[in-house]
Every structure is written in structure tokens, then in C-alpha cells.
CSV table of C-alpha atoms in Angstrom, one decimal:
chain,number,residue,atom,x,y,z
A,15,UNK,CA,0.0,0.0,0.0
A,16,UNK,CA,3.1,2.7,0.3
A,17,UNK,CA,4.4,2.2,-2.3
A,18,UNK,CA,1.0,2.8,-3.9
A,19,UNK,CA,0.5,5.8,-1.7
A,20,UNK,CA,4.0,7.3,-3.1
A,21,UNK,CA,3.0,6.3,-6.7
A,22,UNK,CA,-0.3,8.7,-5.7
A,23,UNK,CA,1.8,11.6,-4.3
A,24,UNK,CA,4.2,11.1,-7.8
A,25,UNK,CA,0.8,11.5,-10.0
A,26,UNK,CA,0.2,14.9,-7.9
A,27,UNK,CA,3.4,16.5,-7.9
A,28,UNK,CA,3.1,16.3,-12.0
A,29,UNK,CA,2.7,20.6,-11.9
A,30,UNK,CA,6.2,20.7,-12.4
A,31,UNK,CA,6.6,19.1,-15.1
A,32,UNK,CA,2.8,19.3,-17.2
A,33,UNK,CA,0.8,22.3,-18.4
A,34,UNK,CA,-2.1,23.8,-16.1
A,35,UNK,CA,-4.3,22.7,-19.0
A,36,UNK,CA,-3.0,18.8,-18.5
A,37,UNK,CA,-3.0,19.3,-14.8
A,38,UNK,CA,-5.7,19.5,-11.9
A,39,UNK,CA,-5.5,18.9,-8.2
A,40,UNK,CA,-7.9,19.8,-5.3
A,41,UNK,CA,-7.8,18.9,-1.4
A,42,UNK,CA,-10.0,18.8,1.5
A,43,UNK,CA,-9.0,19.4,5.2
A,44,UNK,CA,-11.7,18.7,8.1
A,45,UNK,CA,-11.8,18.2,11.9
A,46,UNK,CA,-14.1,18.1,14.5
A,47,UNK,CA,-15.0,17.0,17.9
A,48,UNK,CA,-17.4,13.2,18.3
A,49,UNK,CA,-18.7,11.0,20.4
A,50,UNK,CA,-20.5,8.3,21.1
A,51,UNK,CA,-22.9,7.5,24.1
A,52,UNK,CA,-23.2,4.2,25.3
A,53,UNK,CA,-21.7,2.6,22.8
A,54,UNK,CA,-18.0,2.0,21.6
A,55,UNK,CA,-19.2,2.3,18.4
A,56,UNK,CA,-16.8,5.8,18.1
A,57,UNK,CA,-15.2,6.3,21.5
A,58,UNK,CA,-14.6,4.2,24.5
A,59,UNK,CA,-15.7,5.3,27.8
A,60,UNK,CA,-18.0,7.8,26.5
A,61,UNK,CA,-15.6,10.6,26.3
A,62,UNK,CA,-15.5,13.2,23.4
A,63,UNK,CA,-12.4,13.1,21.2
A,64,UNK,CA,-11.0,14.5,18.3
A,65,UNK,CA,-10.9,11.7,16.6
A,66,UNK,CA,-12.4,13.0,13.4
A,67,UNK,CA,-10.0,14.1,10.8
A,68,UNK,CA,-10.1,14.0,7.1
A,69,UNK,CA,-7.2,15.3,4.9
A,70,UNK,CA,-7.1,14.4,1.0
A,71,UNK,CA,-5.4,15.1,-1.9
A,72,UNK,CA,-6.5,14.5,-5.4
A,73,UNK,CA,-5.1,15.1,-8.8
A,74,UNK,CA,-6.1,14.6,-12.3
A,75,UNK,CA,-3.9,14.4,-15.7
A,76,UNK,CA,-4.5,14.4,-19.0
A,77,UNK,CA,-2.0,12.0,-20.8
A,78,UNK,CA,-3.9,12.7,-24.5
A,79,UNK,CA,-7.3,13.7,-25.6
A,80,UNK,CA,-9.1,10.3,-24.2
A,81,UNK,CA,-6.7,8.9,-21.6
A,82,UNK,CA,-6.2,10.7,-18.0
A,83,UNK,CA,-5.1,9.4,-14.8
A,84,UNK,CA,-6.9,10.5,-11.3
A,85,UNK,CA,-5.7,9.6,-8.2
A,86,UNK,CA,-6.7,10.3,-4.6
A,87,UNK,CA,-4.2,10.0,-1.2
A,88,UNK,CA,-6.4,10.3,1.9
A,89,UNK,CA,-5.4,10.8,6.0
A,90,UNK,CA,-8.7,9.3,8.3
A,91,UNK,CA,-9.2,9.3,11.7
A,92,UNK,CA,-12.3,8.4,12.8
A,93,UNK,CA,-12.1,6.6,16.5
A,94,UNK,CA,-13.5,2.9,16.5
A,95,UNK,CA,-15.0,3.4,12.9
A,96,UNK,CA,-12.1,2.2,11.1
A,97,UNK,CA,-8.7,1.9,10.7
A,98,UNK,CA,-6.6,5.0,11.6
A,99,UNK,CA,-3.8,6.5,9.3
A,100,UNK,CA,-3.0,7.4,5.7
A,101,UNK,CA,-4.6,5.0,2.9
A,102,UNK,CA,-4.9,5.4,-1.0
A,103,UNK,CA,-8.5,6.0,-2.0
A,104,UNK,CA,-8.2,5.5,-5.4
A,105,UNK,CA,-5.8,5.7,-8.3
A,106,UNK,CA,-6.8,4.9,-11.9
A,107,UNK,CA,-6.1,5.2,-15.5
A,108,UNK,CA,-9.5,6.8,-17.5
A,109,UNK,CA,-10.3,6.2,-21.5
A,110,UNK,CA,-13.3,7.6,-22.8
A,111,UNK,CA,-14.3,5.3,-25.4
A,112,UNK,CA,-14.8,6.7,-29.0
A,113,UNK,CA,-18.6,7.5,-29.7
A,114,UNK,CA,-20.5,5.1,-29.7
A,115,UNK,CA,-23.9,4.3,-32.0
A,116,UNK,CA,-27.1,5.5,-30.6
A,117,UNK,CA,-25.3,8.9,-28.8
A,118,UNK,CA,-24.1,6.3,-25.7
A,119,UNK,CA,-20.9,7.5,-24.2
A,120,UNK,CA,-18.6,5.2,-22.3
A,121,UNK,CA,-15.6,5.4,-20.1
A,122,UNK,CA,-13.3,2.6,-18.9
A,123,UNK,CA,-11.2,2.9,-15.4
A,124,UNK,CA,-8.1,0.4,-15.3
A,125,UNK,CA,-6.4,0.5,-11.7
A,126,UNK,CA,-7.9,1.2,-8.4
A,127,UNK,CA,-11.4,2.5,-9.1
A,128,UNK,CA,-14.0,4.1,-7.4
A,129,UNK,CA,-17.3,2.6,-6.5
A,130,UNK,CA,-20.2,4.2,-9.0
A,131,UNK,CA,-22.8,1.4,-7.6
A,132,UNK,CA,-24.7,3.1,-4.5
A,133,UNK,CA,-26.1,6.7,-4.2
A,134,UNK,CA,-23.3,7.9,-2.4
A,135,UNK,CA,-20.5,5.3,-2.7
A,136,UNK,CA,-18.8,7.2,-5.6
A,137,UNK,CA,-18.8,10.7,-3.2
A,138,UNK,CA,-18.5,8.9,0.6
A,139,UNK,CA,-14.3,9.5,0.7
A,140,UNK,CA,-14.5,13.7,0.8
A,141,UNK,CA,-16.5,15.3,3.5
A,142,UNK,CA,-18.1,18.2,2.4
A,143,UNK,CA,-20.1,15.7,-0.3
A,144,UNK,CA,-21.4,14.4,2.8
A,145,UNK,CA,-24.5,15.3,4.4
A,146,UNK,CA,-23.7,13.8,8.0
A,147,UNK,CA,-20.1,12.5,8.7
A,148,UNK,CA,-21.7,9.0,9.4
A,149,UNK,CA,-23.7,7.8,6.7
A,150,UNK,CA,-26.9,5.0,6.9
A,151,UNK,CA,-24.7,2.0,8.1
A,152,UNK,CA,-27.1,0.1,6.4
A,153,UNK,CA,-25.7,0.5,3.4
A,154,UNK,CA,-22.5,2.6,3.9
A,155,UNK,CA,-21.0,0.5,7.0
A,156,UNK,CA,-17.7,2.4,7.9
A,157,UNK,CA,-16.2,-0.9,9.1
A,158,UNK,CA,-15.9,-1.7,5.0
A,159,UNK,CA,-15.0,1.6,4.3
A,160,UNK,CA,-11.7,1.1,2.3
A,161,UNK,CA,-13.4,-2.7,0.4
A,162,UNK,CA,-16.4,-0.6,-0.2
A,163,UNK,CA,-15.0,2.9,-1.7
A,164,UNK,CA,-13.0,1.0,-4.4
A,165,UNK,CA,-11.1,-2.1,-6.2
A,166,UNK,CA,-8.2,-2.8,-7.9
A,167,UNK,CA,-9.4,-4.1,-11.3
A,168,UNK,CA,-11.7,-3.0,-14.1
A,169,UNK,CA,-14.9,-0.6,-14.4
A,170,UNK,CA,-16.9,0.6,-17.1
A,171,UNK,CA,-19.6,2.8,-17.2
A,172,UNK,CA,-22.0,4.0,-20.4
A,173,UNK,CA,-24.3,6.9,-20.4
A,174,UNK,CA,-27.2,7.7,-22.9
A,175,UNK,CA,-28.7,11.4,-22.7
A,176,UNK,CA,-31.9,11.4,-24.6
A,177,UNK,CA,-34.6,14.0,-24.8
A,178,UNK,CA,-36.8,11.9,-22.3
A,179,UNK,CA,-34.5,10.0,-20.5
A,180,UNK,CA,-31.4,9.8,-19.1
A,181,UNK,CA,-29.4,6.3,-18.4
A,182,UNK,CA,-26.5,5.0,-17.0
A,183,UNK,CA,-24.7,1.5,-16.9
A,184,UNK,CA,-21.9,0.8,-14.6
A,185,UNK,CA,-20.0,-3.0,-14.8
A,186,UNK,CA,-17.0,-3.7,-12.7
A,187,UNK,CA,-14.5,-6.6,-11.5
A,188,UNK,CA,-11.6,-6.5,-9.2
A,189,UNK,CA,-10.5,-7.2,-5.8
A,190,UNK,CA,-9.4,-5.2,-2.3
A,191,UNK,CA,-7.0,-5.8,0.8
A,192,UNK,CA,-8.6,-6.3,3.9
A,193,UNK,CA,-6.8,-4.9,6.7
A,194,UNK,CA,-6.4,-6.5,10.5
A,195,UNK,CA,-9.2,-4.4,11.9
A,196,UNK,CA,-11.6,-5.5,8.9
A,197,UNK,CA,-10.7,-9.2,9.0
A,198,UNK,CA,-11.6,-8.9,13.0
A,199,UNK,CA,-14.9,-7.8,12.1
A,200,UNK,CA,-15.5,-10.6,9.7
A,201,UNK,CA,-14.1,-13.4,12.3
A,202,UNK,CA,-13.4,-11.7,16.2
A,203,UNK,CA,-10.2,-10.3,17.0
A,204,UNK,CA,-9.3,-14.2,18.1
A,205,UNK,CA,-8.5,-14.5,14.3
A,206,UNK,CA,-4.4,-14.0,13.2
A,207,UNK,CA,-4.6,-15.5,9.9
A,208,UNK,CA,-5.1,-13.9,6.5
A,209,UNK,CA,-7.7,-12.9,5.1
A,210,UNK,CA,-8.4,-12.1,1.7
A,211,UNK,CA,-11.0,-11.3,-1.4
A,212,UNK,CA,-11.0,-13.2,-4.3
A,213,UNK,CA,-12.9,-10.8,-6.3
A,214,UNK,CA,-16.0,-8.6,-6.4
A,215,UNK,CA,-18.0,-8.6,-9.6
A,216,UNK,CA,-20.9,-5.3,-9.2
A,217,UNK,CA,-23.0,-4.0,-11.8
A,218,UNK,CA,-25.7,-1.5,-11.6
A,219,UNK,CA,-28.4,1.0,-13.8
A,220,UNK,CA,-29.8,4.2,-13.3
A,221,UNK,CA,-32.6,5.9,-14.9
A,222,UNK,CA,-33.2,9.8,-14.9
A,223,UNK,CA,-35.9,11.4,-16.8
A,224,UNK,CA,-34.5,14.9,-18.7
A,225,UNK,CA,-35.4,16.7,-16.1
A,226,UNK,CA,-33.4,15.4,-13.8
A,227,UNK,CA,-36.0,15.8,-10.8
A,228,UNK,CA,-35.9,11.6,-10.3
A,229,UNK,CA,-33.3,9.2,-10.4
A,230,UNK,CA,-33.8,5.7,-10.1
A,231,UNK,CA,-31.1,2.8,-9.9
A,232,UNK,CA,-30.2,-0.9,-8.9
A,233,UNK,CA,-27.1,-2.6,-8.1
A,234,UNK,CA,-25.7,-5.9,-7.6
A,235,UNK,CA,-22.5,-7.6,-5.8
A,236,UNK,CA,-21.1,-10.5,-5.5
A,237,UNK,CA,-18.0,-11.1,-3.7
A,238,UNK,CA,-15.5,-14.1,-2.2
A,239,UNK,CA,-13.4,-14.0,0.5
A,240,UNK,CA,-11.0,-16.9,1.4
A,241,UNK,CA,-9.5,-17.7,5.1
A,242,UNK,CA,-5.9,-18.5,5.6
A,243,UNK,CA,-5.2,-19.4,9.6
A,244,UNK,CA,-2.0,-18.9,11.1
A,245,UNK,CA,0.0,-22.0,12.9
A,246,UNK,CA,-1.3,-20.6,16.5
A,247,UNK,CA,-5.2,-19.8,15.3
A,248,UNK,CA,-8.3,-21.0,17.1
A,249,UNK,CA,-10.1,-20.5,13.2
A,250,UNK,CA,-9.3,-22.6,10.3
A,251,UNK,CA,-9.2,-22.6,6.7
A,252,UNK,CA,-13.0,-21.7,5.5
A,253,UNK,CA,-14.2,-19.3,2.7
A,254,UNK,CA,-17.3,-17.2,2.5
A,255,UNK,CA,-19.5,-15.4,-0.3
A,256,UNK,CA,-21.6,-12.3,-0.2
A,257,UNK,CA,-24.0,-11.6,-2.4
A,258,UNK,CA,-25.7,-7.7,-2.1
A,259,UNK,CA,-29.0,-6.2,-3.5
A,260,UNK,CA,-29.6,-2.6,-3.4
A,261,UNK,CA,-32.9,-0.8,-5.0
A,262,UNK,CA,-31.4,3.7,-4.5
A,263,UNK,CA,-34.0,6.2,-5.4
A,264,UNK,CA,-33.7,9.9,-5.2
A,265,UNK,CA,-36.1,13.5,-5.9
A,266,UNK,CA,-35.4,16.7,-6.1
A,267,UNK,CA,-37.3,19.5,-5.6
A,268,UNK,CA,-36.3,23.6,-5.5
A,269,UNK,CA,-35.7,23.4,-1.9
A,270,UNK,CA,-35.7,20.2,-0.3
A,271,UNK,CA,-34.7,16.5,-1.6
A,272,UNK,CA,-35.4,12.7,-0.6
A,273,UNK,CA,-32.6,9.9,-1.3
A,274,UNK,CA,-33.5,6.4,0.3
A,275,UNK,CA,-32.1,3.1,-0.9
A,276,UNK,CA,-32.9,-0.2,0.7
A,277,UNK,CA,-30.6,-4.0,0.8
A,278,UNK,CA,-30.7,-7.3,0.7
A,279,UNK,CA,-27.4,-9.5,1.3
A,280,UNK,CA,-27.0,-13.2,1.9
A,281,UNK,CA,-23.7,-14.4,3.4
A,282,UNK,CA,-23.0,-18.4,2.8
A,283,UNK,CA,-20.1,-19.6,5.2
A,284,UNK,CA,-17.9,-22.3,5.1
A,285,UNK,CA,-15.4,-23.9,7.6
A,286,UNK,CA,-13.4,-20.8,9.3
A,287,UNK,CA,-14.6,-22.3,12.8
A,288,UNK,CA,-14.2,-25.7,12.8
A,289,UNK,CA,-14.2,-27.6,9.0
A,290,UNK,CA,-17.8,-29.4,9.0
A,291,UNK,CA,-19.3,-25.6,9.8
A,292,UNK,CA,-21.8,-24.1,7.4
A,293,UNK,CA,-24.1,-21.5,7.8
A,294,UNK,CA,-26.3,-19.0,5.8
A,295,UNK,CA,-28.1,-15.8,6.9
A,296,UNK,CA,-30.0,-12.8,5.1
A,297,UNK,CA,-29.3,-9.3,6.3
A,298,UNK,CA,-31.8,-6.5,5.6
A,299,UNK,CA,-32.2,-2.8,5.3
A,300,UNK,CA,-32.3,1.2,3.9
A,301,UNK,CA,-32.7,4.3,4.9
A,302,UNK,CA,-34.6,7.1,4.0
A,303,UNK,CA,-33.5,11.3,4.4
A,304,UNK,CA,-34.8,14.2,3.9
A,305,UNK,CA,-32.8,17.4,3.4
A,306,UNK,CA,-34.4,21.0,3.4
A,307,UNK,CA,-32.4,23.8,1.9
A,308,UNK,CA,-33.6,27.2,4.3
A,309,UNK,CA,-31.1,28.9,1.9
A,310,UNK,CA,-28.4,29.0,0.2
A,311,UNK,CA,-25.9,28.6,3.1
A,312,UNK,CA,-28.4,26.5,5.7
A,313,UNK,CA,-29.8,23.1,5.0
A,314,UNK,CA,-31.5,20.4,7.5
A,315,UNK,CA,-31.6,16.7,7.3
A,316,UNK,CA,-33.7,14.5,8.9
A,317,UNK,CA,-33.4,10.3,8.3
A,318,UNK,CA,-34.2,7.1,9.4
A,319,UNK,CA,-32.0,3.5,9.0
A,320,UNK,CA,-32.6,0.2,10.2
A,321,UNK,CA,-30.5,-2.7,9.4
A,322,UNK,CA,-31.5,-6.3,10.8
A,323,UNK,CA,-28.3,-8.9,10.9
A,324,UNK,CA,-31.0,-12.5,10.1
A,325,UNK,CA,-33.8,-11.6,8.3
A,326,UNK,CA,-35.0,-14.8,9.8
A,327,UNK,CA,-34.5,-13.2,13.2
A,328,UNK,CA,-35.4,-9.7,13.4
A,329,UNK,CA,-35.8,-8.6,17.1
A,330,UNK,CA,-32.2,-11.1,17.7
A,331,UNK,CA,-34.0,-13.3,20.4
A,332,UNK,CA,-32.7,-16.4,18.5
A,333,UNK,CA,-29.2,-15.0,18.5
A,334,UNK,CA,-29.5,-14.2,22.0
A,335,UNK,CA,-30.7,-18.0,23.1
A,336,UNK,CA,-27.7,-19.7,20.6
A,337,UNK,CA,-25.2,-18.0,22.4
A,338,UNK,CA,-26.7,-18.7,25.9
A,339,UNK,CA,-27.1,-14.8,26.3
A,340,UNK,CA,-23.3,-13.9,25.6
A,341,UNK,CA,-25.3,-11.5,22.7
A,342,UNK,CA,-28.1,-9.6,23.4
A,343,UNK,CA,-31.0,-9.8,21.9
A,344,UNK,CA,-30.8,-6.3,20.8
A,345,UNK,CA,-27.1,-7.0,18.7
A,346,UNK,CA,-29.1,-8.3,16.0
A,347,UNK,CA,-30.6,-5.3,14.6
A,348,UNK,CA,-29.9,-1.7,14.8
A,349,UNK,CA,-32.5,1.5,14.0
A,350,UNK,CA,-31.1,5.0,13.7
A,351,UNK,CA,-32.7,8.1,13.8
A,352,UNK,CA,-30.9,11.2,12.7
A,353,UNK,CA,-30.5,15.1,12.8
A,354,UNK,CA,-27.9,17.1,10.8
A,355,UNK,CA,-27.5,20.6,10.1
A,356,UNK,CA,-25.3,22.3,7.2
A,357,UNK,CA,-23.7,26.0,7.4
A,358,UNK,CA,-21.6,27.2,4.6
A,359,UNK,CA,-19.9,29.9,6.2
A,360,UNK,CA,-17.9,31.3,4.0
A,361,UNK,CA,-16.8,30.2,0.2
A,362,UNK,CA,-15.2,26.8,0.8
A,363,UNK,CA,-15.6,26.6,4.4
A,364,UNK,CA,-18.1,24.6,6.1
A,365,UNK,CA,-19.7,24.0,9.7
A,366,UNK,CA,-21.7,20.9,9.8
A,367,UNK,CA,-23.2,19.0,12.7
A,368,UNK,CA,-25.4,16.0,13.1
A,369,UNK,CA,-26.7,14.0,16.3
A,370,UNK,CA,-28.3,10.1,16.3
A,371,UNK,CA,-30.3,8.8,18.7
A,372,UNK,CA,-29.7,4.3,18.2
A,373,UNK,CA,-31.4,1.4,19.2
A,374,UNK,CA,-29.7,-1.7,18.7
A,375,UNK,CA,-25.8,-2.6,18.0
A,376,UNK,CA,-25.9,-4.9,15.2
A,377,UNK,CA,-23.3,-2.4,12.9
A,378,UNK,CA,-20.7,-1.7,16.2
A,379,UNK,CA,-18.4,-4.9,16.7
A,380,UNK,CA,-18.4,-8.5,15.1
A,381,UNK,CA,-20.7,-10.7,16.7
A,382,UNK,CA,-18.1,-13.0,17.2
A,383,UNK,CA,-16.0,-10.9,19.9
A,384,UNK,CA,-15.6,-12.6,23.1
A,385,UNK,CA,-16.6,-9.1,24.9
A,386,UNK,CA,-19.5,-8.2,22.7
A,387,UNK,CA,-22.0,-7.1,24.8
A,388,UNK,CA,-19.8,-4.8,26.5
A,389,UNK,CA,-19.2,-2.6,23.2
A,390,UNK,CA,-23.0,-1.1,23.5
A,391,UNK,CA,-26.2,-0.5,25.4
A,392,UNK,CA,-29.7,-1.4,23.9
A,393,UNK,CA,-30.3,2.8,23.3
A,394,UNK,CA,-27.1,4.8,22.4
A,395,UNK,CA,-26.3,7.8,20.9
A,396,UNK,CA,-23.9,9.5,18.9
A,397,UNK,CA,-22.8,12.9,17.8
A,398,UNK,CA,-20.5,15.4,15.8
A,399,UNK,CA,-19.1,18.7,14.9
A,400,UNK,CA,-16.8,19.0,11.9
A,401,UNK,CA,-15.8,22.1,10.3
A,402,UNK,CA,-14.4,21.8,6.9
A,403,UNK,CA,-12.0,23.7,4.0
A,404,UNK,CA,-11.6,21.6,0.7
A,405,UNK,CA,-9.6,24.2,-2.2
């Protein structure tokens, strides 16, 4: 990953040596003050922290007419969310394809590429794109963060602007790293092996009428992961596949908006705990928010999510009575409601707050921890304040 963060840095410091007319680069700096409340889903111990830093730095440059590269180096700090320090978000090689017939256009991304699949998955790695620092963990969980923003492999995506409508077809293949902190969620932090992703194959369409007040869309994922224990492990060898459905929707009106998506994903299991293990579970969800613009520097938002972790157990009862109530019920499912508010305060500066009010844990720690019901109560809460430059 360095070496891919230094090949990142390389691809920005090409000013020197390319025109301002090749050459693009923007950055983002934001930090604020968080917490959570009854819950180590942010902070431990309930105390407020700082932990809530974002520094990026992108560049784009144009190698000939159709071929560009784009690449994005990115610090993160966000307490117990995910994993601290520098990372590269994306870094990619662009061809816009030739016209095509019927006035499609089509681009190609060979590297690193972003995730175009989800509402905000494309947007979710620069903060001021963001309407609350925490997005629906329904969809956006933060402890896939890095596997979920991007892959290293191949993406296409066609567009079609007619005089009714408005489509777009994304297609991509590749794989990620998953880091310590992310295989623990997957398996408890008993697990020292490796773990790693085969591949993720996603494809998804979205429809827009001209004007632009609706857009529809639908996505699908499939993915592999593979389980390699180390000599002294408690797991052993297993695999496991994931397959994701997501329905997004969105309207936009002169002065407010709604965005809502909702998912399905089944997760087959094999082996990992003890080599005759097998298991299967549906997990379901969405969210729905509402965002009023007051004016052109103040905007509200007001949502709802709800994730449940066994579709087959939604108020985790049965979870509770397999483990012999190790897990709470309530670690099965998790509800959010949520509050944000937006000041622009001056050109490319930024005050925005938000406060969730949580029932349930099911999104906070893998199931699997020895410890787990000491990482949150049944009703917890959460909060920050983040102030933000990008240039």
C-alpha cells in the first residue's frame, strides 16, 4: 500500500513538469469534535475526542485527448469506525471510449477504481459531499470503508442522454486488501490469519428522466473472501461469499430533496470455525433522508435507518438463546434516527453538525468478539461537529 501511496503523491506533484491545461488537483482538510454515548461504536468510555480528521489530496492528468489518470491520497481518523492513518483511495487510469452508435458515451477505469454502484459510494471518501459525517450504516457500514469505496481491477460505465430520458450502466471486476481491523470484524479479534478477497464482480443501472428531478437505480455484488489461519489460530481454513442487492432512489425538488435506498445480502459460510461448519443468513435494510435547503448557506436533514443482521431473526432473540445470552437480543438489529444541520460559512468553508439517537448494536463490533456485549447499550447515541476547507 506505500508504495501505492508514493505512486499517488508522484501523479500529484506532476505541476512541475505538465501544463495547467493537463494538470488538476484539489484537497480537503476537516476536523471536528465526536462521540458516542453508550456505545464503543466511536469512542470508548464515553468521552469526546478528536478523533475525526479527514485530509485528502487528489489530482487529475490528462495523458492525451481520451486517456487521463486520477488519483486520490487520503489521512482518516475516525475513532473505533475504522482503521486509523494514511490509505490510497483511489488511483486509476480513464479512457473515454470513442462515440458510440445511438449517442451512448462510455468510459473505462483500469487501476484502483471508485465505487459508482450506490447513491453515495462514488462521493463517501470527501466530506463536504457528505451530508452527516456517518452515513446510513445500512448500506455505507464504515467498518468496510476502504473494500467498499473502491477495487483494484476494471470498471466501465456507459451513459445515454436522450430528450426523455437519461441512463446510466456501470460494470465492474476486481479485488481489495482487507486490513487487521476489517478481517476482525468478519471473524473476532481471536482470528491471526489472512484474510483475503477473491474478487468482487458489481454491476448496476440508473434511470433519470431529462429533467433530472428523479433518479432511479439498482445494483448488484457478488464477492469471495478466502480464510488462511496462522499456525497458532483458534479459526481454520473456510471461505465465504456475499451476495448484495440494493434498489437507490432519489427527488429533487427547488428546496428540499429525498434519497432512500434499501438491501438485501446473503452471506454463505464455510469452515473458518471448525471444518464441517456451514451457515447462511440474510441481512436486511435502507434508509430514507430528507434534506431541506432554508437557503443558500443553511440546510437540514432529517433520516431514518434500520438494518436487521438475520432476516430470519429480526428482534435477535434467537441469537440471543444460541449463544446462551453472551449476545443480546438487541445486537441483531440496529434502527437510527438522525438530525444534521449544514452552514456554509464562507466560500469553501463549512460548519456541519449532526446528532443520532440508536437502538440496537448490530453495525458496532463483530458478533463473534468474546466481549461483545460490553461494546454497546440497547439505546445509544452519537454525535458530531466537523468544520471543513476543501480548495
Amino acid at each position: 500500500m506505500n508504495k501505492h501511496i508514493v505512486l499517488a503523491l508522484g501523479l500529484l506533484s506532476l505541476p512541475t513538469f505538465a501544463s495547467q491545461s493537463d494538470f488538476s488537483w484539489h484537497g480537503y482538510v476537516s476536523q471536528g469534535l465526536t462521540q458516542s454515548k453508550g456505545s464503543r461504536a466511536i469512542t470508548d468510555n464515553d468521552s469526546i475526542t478528536g478523533e475525526l480528521t479527514e485530509i485528502g489530496l487528489n489530482g487529475y492528468y490528462q495523458i492525451a485527448e481520451n486517456i487521463s489518470i486520477a488519483g486520490q491520497v487520503n489521512y482518516l481518523d475516525g475513532g473505533n469506525r475504522f482503521e486509523q492513518g494514511a490509505r490510497l483511495d483511489y488511483l486509476f487510469i480513464d479512457w473515454k471510449l470513442p462515440d458510440l452508435p445511438g449517442k451512448w458515451q462510455g468510459q473505462v477505469h483500469i487501476g484502483r477504481f471508485k465505487n459508482r454502484h450506490w447513491l453515495y459510494s462514488v462521493t463517501r471518501d470527501v466530506p463536504q459531499t457528505r451530508y452527516t459525517s456517518v452515513l446510513p450504516q445500512s448500506v455505507y457500514f464504515d467498518g468496510f470503508r476502504d473494500v467498499a469505496l473502491g477495487s483494484n481491477g476494471i470498471q466501465t460505465s456507459f451513459s445515454h442522454y436522450g430528450t426523455q430520458n437519461i441512463w446510466e450502466l456501470n460494470w465492474s471486476y476486481g479485488r481489495s486488501n482487507i486490513n487487521d481491523s476489517q478481517r476482525d470484524f468478519l471473524l473476532g479479534d481471536e482470528a491471526k490469519g489472512d484474510i483475503k478477497q477473491d474478487f468482487v464482480h458489481q454491476a448496476s443501472v440508473f434511470w433519470q428522466p431529462a429533467t433530472m428531478t428523479w433518479k432511479l437505480g439498482a445494483s448488484w455484488l457478488n464477492s469471495d473472501f478466502r480464510y488462511t489461519p496462522s499456525q497458532d489460530d483458534n479459526r481454520v481454513a473456510g471461505k465465504a461469499n456475499i451476495e448484495r442487492f440494493v434498489v437507490s432512489g432519489q427527488y429533487f425538488a427547488e428546496n428540499w430533496e429525498v434519497s432512500a435506498e434499501i438491501i438485501r445480502e446473503f452471506q454463505d459460510s464455510k469452515g473458518l470455525f471448525f471444518p464441517d461448519f456451514e451457515t447462511k443468513r440474510r441481512g436486511e435494510g435502507g434508509f430514507v433522508q430528507f434534506r431541506y435547503l432554508f437557503n443558500n448557506e443553511v440546510s437540514g436533514l432529517l433520516g431514518y435507518d434500520t438494518y436487521v443482521n438475520n432476516a430470519s431473526d429480526r428482534d435477535g432473540k434467537k441469537l440471543e438463546a444460541m449463544s446462551d445470552g453472551v449476545i443480546p437480543a438487541y445486537f441483531g438489529y440496529q434502527d437510527t434516527y438522525t438530525v444534521g444541520l449544514r452552514w456554509d460559512i464562507a466560500p469553501k468553508w463549512r460548519l456541519q453538525g449532526e446528532y443520532h439517537w440508536v437502538e440496537g448494536a448490530t453495525r458496532v463490533v463483530s458478533l463473534l468478539n468474546l466481549d461483545v456485549a460490553s461494546h454497546a447499550d440497547k439505546h445509544w447515541e452519537m454525535w458530531s461537529v466537523q468544520l471543513m476547507y476543501w480548495f
